[in-house]
Coordinates of C-alpha atoms and ligand atoms in Angstrom, one line a residue:
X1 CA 202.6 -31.0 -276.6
X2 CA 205.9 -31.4 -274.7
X3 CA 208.3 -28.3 -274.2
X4 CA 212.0 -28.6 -272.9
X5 CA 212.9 -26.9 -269.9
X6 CA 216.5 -26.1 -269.5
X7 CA 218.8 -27.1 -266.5
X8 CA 221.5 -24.0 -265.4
X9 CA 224.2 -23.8 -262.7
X10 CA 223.5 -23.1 -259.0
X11 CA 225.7 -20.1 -260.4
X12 CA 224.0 -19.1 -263.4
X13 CA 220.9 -18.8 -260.7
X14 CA 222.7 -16.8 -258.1
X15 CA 223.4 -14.1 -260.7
X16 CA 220.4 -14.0 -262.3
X17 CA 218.1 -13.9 -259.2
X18 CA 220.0 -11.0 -258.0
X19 CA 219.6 -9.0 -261.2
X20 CA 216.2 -10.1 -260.9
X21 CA 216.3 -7.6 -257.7
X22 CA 215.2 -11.2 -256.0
X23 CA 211.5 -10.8 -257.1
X24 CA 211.0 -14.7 -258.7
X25 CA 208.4 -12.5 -261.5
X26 CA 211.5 -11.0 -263.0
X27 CA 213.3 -13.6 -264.0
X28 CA 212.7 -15.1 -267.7
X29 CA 210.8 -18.7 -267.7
X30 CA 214.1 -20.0 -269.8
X31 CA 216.2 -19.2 -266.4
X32 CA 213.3 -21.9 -264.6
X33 CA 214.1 -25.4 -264.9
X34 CA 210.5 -26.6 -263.0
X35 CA 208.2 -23.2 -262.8
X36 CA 205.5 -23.8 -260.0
X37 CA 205.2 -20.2 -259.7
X38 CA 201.6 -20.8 -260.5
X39 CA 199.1 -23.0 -262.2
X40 CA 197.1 -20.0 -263.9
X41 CA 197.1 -20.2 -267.8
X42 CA 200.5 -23.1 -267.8
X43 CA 197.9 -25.9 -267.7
X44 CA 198.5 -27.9 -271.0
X45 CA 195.4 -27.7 -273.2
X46 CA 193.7 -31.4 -273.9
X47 CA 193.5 -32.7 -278.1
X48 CA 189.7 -31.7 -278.1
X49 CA 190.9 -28.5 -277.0
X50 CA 193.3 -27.9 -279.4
X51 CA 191.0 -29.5 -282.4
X52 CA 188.2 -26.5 -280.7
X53 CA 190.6 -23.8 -281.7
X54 CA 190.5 -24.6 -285.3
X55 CA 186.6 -24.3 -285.3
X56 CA 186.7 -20.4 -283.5
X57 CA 184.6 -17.9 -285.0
X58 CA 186.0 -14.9 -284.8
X59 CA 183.3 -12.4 -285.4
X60 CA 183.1 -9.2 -283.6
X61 CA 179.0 -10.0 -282.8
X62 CA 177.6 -13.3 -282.4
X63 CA 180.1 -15.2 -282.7
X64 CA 179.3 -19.0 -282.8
X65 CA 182.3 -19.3 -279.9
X66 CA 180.3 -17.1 -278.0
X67 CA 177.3 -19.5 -278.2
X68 CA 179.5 -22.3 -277.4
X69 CA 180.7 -20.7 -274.4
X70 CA 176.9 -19.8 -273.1
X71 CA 176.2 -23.0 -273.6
X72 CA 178.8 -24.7 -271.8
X73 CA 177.9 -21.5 -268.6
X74 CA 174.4 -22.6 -268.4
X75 CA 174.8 -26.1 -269.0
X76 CA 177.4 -26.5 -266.4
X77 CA 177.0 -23.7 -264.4
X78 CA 173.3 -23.2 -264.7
X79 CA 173.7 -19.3 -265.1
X80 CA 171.1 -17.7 -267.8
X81 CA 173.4 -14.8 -268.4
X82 CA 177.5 -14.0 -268.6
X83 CA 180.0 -11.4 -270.1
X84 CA 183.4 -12.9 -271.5
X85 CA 187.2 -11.1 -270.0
X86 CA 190.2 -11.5 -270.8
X87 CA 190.8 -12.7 -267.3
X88 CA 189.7 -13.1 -263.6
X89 CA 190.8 -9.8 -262.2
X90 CA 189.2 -8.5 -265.8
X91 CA 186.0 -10.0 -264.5
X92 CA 186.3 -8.2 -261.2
X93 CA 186.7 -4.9 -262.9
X94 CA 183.6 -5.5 -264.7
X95 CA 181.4 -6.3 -262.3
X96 CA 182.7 -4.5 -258.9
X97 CA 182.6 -1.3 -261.3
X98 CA 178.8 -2.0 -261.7
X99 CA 178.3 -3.0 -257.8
X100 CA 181.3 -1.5 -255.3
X101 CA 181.4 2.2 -254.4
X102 CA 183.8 3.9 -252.0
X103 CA 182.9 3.3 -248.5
X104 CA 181.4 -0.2 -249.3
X105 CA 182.1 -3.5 -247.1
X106 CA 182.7 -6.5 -249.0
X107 CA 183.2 -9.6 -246.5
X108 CA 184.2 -13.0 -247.4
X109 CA 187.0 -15.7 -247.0
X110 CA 190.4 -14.6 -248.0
X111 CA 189.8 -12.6 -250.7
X112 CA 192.5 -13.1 -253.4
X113 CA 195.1 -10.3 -253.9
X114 CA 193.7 -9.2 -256.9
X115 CA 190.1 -9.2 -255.7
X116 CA 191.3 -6.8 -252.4
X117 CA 193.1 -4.9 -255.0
X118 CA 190.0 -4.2 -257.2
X119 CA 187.8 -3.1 -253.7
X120 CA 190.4 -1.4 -252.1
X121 CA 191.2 1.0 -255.2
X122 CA 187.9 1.9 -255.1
X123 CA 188.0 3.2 -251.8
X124 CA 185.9 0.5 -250.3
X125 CA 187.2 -2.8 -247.6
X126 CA 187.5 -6.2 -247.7
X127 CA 186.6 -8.0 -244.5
X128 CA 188.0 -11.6 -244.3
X129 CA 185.8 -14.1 -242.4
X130 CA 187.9 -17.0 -243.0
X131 CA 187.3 -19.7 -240.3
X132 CA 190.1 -19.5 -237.6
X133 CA 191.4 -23.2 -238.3
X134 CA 192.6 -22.0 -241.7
X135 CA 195.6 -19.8 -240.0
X136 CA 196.6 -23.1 -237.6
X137 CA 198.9 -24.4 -240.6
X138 CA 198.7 -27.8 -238.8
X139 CA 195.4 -27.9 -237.6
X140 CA 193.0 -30.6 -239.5
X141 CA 189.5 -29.7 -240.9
X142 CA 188.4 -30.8 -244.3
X143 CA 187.2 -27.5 -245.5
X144 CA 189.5 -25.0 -244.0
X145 CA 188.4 -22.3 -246.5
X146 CA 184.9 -22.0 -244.9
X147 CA 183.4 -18.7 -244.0
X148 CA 182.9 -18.8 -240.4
X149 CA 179.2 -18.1 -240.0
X150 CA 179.8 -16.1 -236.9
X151 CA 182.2 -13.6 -238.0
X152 CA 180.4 -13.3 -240.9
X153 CA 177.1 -12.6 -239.3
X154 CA 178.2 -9.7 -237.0
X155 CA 180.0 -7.6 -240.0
X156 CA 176.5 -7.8 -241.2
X157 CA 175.1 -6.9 -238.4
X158 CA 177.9 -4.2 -237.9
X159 CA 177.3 -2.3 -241.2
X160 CA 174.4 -0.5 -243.1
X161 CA 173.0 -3.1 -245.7
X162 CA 173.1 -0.2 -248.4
X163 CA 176.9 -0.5 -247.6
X164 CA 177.6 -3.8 -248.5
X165 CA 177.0 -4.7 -252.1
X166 CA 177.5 -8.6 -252.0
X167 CA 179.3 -11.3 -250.0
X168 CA 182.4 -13.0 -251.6
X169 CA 182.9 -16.4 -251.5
X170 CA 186.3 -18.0 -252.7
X171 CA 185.9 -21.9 -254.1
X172 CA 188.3 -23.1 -253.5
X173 CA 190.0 -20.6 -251.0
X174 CA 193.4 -19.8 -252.6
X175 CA 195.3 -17.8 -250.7
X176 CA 194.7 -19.9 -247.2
X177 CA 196.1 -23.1 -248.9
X178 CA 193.8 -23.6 -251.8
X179 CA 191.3 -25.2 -248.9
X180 CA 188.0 -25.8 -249.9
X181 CA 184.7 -25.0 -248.9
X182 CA 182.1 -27.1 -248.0
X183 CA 178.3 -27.6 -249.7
X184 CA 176.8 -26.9 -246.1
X185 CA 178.5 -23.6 -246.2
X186 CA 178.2 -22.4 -249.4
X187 CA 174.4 -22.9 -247.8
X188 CA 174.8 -21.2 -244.7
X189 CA 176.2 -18.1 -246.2
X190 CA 173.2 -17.8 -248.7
X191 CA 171.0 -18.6 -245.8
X192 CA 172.4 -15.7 -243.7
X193 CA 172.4 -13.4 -247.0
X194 CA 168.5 -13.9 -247.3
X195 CA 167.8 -13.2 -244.1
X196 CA 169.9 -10.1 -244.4
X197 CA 169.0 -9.4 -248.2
X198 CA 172.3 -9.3 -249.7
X199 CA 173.5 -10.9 -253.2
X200 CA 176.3 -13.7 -252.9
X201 CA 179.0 -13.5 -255.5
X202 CA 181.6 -16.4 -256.0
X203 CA 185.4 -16.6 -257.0
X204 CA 185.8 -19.6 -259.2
X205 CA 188.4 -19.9 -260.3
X206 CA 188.9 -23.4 -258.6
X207 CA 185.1 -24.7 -258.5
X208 CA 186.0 -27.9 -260.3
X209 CA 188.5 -28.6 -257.4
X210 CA 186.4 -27.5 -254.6
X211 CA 183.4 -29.9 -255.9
X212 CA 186.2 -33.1 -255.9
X213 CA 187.2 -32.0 -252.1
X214 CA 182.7 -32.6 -251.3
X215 CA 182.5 -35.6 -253.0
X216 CA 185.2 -36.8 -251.3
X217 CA 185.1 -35.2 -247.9
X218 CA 181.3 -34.0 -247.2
X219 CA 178.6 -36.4 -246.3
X220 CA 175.8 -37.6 -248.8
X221 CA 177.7 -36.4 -251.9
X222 CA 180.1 -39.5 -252.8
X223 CA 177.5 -40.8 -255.2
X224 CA 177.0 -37.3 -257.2
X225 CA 179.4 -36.5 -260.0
X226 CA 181.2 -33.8 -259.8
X227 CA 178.9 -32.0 -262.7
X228 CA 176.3 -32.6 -260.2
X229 CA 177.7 -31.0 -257.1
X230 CA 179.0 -28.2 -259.4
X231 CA 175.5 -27.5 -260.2
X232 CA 174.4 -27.4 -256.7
X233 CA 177.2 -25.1 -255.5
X234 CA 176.2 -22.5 -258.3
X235 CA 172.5 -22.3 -256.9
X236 CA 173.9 -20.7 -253.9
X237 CA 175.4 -17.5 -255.6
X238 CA 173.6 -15.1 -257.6
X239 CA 177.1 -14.2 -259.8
X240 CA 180.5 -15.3 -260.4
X241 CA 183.7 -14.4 -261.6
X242 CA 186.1 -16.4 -263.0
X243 CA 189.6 -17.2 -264.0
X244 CA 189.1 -19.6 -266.7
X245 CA 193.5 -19.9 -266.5
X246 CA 192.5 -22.2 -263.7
X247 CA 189.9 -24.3 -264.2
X248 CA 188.8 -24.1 -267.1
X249 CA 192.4 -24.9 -268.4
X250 CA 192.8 -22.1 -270.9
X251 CA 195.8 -20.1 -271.5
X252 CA 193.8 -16.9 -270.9
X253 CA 189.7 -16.2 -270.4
X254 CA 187.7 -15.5 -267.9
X255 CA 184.2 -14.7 -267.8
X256 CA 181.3 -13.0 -265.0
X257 CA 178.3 -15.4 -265.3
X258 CA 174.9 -14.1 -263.1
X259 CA 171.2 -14.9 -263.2
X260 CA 170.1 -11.0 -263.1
X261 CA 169.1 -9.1 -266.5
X262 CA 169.5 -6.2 -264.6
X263 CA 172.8 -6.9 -263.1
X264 CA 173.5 -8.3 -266.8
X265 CA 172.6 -5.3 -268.7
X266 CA 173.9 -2.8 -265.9
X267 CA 177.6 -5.0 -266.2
X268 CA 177.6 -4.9 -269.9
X269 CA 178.5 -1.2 -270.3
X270 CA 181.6 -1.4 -268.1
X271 CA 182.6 -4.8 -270.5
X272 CA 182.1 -3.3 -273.7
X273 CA 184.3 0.2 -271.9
X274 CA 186.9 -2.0 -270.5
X275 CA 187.3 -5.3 -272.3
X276 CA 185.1 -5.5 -275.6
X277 CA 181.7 -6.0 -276.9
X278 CA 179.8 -8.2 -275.0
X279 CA 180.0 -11.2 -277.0
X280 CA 183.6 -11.2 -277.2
X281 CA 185.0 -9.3 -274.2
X282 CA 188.3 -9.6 -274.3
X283 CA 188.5 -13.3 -275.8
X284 CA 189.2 -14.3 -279.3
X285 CA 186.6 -16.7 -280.3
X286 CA 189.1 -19.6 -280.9
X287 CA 190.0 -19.4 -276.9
X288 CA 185.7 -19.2 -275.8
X289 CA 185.5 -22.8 -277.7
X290 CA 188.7 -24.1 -276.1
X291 CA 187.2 -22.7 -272.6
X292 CA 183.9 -24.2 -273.4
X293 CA 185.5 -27.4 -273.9
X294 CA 188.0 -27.2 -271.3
X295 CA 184.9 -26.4 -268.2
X296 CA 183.7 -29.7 -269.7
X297 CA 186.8 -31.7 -269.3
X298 CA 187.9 -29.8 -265.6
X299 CA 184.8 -31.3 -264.5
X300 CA 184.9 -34.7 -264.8
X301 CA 186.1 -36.9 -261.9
X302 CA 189.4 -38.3 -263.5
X303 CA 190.8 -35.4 -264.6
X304 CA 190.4 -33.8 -261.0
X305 CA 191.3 -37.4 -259.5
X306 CA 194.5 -37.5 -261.1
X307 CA 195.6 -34.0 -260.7
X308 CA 194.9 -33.4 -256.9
X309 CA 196.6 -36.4 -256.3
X310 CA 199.7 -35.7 -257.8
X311 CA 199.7 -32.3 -255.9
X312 CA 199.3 -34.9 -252.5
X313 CA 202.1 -36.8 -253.9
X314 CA 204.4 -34.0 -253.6
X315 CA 202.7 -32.7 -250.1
X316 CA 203.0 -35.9 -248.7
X317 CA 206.7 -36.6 -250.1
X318 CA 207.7 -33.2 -247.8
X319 CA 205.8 -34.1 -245.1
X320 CA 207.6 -37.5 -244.9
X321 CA 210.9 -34.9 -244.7
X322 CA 209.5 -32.6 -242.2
X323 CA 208.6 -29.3 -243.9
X324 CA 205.7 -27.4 -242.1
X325 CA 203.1 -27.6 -244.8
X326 CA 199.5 -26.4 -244.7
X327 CA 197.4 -29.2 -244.0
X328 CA 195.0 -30.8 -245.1
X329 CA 197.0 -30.4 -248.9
X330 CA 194.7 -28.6 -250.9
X331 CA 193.8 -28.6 -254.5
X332 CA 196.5 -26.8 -256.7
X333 CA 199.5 -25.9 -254.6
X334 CA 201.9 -27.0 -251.6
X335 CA 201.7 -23.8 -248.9
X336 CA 204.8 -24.2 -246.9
X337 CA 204.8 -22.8 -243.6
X338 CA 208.0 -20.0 -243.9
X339 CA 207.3 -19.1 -239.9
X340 CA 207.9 -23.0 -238.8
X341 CA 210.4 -23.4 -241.8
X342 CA 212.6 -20.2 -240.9
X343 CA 211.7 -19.1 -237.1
X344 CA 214.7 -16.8 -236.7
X345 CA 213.7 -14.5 -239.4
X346 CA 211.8 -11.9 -238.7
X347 CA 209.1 -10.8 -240.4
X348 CA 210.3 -7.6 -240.9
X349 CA 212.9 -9.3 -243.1
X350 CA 210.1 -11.4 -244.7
X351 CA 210.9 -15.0 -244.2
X352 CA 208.7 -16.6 -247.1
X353 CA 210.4 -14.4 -250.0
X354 CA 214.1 -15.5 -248.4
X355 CA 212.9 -19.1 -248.3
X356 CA 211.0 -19.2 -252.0
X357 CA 214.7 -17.5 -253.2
X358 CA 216.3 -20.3 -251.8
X359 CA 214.8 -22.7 -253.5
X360 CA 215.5 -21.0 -257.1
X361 CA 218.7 -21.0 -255.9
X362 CA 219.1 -24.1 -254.8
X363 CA 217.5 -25.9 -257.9
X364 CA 216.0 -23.7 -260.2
X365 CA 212.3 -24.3 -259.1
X366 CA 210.0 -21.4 -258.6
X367 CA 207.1 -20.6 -256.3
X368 CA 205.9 -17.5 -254.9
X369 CA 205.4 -15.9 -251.6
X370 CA 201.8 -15.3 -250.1
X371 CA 202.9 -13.9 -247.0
X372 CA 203.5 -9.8 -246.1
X373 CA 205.1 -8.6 -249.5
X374 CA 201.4 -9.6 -251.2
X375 CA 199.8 -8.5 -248.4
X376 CA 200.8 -4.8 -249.2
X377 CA 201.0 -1.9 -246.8
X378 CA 197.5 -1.1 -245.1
X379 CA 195.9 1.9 -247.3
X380 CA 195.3 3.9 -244.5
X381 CA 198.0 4.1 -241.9
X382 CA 200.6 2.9 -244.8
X383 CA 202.4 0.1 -242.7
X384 CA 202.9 -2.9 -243.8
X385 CA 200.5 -5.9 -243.0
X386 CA 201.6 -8.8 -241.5
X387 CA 198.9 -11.6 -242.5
X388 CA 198.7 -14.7 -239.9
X389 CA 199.6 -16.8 -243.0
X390 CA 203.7 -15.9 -244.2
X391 CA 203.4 -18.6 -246.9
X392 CA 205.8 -20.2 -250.1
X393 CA 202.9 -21.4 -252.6
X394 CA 204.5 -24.2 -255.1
X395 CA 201.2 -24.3 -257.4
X396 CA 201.0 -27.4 -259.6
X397 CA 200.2 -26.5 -263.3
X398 CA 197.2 -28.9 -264.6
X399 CA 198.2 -31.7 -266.8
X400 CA 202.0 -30.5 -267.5
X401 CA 204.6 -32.3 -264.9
X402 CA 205.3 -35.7 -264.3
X403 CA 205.6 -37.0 -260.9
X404 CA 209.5 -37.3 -261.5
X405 CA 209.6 -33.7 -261.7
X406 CA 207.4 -33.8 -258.0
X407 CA 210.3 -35.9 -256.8
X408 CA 213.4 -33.2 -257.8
X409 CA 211.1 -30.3 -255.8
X410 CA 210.9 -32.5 -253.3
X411 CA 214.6 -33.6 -253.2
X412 CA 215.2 -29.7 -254.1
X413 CA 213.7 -28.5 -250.9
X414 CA 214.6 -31.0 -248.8
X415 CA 218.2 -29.6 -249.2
X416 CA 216.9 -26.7 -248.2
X417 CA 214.8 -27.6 -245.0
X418 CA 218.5 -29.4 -243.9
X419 CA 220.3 -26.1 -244.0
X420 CA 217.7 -23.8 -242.8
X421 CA 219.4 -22.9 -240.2
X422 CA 222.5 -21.8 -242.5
X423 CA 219.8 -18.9 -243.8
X424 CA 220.5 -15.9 -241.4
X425 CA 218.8 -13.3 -242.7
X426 CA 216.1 -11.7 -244.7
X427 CA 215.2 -9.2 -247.7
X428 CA 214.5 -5.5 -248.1
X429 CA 212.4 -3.2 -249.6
X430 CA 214.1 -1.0 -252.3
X431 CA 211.2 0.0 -254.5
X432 CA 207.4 -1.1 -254.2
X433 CA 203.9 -0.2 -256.3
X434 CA 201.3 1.2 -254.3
X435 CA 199.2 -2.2 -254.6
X436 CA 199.9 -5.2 -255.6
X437 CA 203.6 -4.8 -255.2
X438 CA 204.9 -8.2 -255.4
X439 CA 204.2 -8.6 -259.0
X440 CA 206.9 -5.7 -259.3
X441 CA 209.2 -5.7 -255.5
X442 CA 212.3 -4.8 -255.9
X443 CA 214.7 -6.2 -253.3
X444 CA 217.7 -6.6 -251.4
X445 CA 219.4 -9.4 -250.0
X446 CA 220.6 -8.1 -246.1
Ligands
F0G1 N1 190.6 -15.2 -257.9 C1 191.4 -16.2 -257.5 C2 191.0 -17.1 -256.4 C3 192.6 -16.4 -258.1 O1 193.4 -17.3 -257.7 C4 193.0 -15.5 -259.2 C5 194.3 -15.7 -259.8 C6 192.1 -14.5 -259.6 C7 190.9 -14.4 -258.9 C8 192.4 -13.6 -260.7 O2 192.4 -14.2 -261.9 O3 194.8 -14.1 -262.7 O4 192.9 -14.6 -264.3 O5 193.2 -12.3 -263.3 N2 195.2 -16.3 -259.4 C9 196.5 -16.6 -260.0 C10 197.3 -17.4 -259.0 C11 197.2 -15.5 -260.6 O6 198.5 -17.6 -259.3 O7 196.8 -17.8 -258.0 P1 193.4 -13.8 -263.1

């Protein structure tokens, strides 16, 4: 299906961002004219898809959808057991209410905002052993979302087993750059959680890209298919969580998939508390065949050929104009570098939201910051956290923009980057939630 999208005035956007209290969240989608705020749930959905939704079964137990969906986990997944949510951060409320308790230590590789969110509410920390290479914006490795072994092994090393329920491992690693991580690690960390005796639990939301970067990148898988290197990566974790927005192209879903009974049975109770009955949780049966169908279709190589590229066509288009971009480009998004981009802000004054304004002003095109505003304030001392990364994410949804629309972002922030140094000053903080305040910021323009 096609939707318009409607042009407005470089006016029209001045006014509205400002009674938006210049968070990019509060403005309507109508006041967008190309929305790259994310590509979670704006993928469009494929005919088969569509034709799936028609065939839902929508009863309360035992669904047929649900059957579908189990099914499609094990076939392409290869886990014996899962519980549908309604979402990702659903499916981390599930299952970190069945495994993280206050005081707990949950390391792993840039833990998404919403993941930190759901262990540091519940008293516990998130320890982030990202490989250094990931925080050099221009420094070139082909899975810059690794774990680094090292850091990982000492925080183990550091704390009590009993005090760290699982390792976390982020495929493909959002937040530094949507940078993927390699077969040979997803090995190493299972390796090192034997030895130590500790479950491994991975983020998926972005498997289907993270198994295109190994056949690509990694030696001896080039001949696999993609179904095939996704089946390997699973055999490393003993659970997941997903965000089925992403790739599984759904609208909404998400799902925890594991091979324990125990964990299974002991996750179930928070599921049927929290998000509904354990065949259903939180999904209408219409949108489990539409998932089931869509892990099938994010997974083959075409699909994932065609839509990584287009986000390199766009990365590569900037870099030909001199924007600091995260590189390697990863899977879904652009990550612009707002400390190269805008060196005489300070952080204070946090330089990605100014620049990520700028751009909705200049043309109506959103992104988001991943910089200090999502980093929130430390939950101890209460000051805010500067993150190495200060970062403008322009995420690409799946399957819904034309590489003409790449070409006006491009254009659009080229403008921009040419009067960068016309941008003087910063934002502040008027109002803020406890945790995850960019979702609800509310700023000034200084
Ligand atoms: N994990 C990762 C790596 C994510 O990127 C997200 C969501 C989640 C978990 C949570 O999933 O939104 O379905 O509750 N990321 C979106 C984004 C919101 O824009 O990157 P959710």
């Amino acid at each position: 299906m096609v939707e318009p999208i409607k042009k407005s005035t470089k006016e029209d956007r001045e006014k509205w961002i400002k009674d938006a209290k210049y968070n990019l969240f509060n403005l309507k989608s109508e006041q967008v004219f190309v929305d790259l705020l994310t590509d979670s749930g704006t993928g469009a959905m494929s005919d088969r898809q569509w034709s799936e939704l028609m065939l839902g079964d929508e009863s309360y137990a035992g669904a047929s959808s649900y059957y579908k969906m189990k099914a499609a986990i094990k076939t392409i997944l290869g886990f014996d057991y899962f519980l549908p949510t309604h979402q990702g951060r659903a499916a981390e409320n599930v299952l970190f209410s069945t495994m993280v308790k206050e005081g707990d230590i949950v390391p792993g590789n840039s833990h998404f905002d919403t993941t930190k969110g759901h262990i540091e509410i519940r008293k516990a920390t998130a320890i982030d052993c990202t490989i250094d290479e990931a925080f050099n914006t221009t420094a070139i490795h082909p899975f810059k979302g690794n774990v680094d072994i090292n850091k990982l092994e000492k925080v183990l090393q550091d704390y009590p087993k009993e005090r760290i329920p699982f390792i976390i491992v982020t495929i493909t690693n959002n937040t530094a750059g949507g940078q993927p991580v390699s077969m040979q690690n997803l090995k190493d960390v299972r390796t090192l959680a034997d030895r130590f005796k500790l479950k491994v639990i991975f983020d998926s939301a972005r498997f289907a890209e993270n198994a295109y970067f190994i056949k690509i990148r990694e030696e001896g898988y080039a001949d696999k298919t993609i179904k095939e290197i996704v089946k390997e990566m699973f055999t490393y974790a003993d659970a997941m969580t997903m965000s089925s927005k992403k790739d599984a192209i759904v609208n909404m879903g998400g799902f925890i998939a594991m091979r324990s009974e125990k964990l299974f049975k002991e996750a179930s109770v928070f599921n049927i508390l929290y998000e509904g009955f354990i065949t259903y949780g939180g999904m209408s049966g219409r949108d489990m065949n539409a998932l089931a169908q869509g892990l099938n279709e994010a997974t083959e190589f075409d699909f994932l050929d065609t839509r990584i590229k287009q986000v390199a066509y766009l990365g590569n288009k900037l870099l030909e104009y001199g924007v600091p971009l995260q590189v390697p480009i990863g899977g879904h998004a652009i990550f612009i570098n707002a400390l190269t981009f805008l060196p005489h802000i300070a952080r204070e004054e946090f330089p990605a939201q100014i620049l990520a304004i700028e751009l909705y002003k200049e043309a109506g095109v959103r992104g988001v910051e991943i910089g200090a505003i999502m980093a929130d304030r430390d939950p101890v001392t209460r000051e805010n956290r500067f993150p190495d990364l200060e970062l403008v994410r322009l995420a690409i949804p799946r399957r819904t923009y034309t590489n003409n629309h790449m070409d006006y972002v491009a254009a659009a922030l080229k403008n921009v980057f040419d009067r960068r140094d016309s941008i003087t000053r910063g934002v502040k903080i008027l109002n803020e939630a406890p945790v995850l305040r960019h979702f609800t910021v509310e700023l000034e323009k200084l």
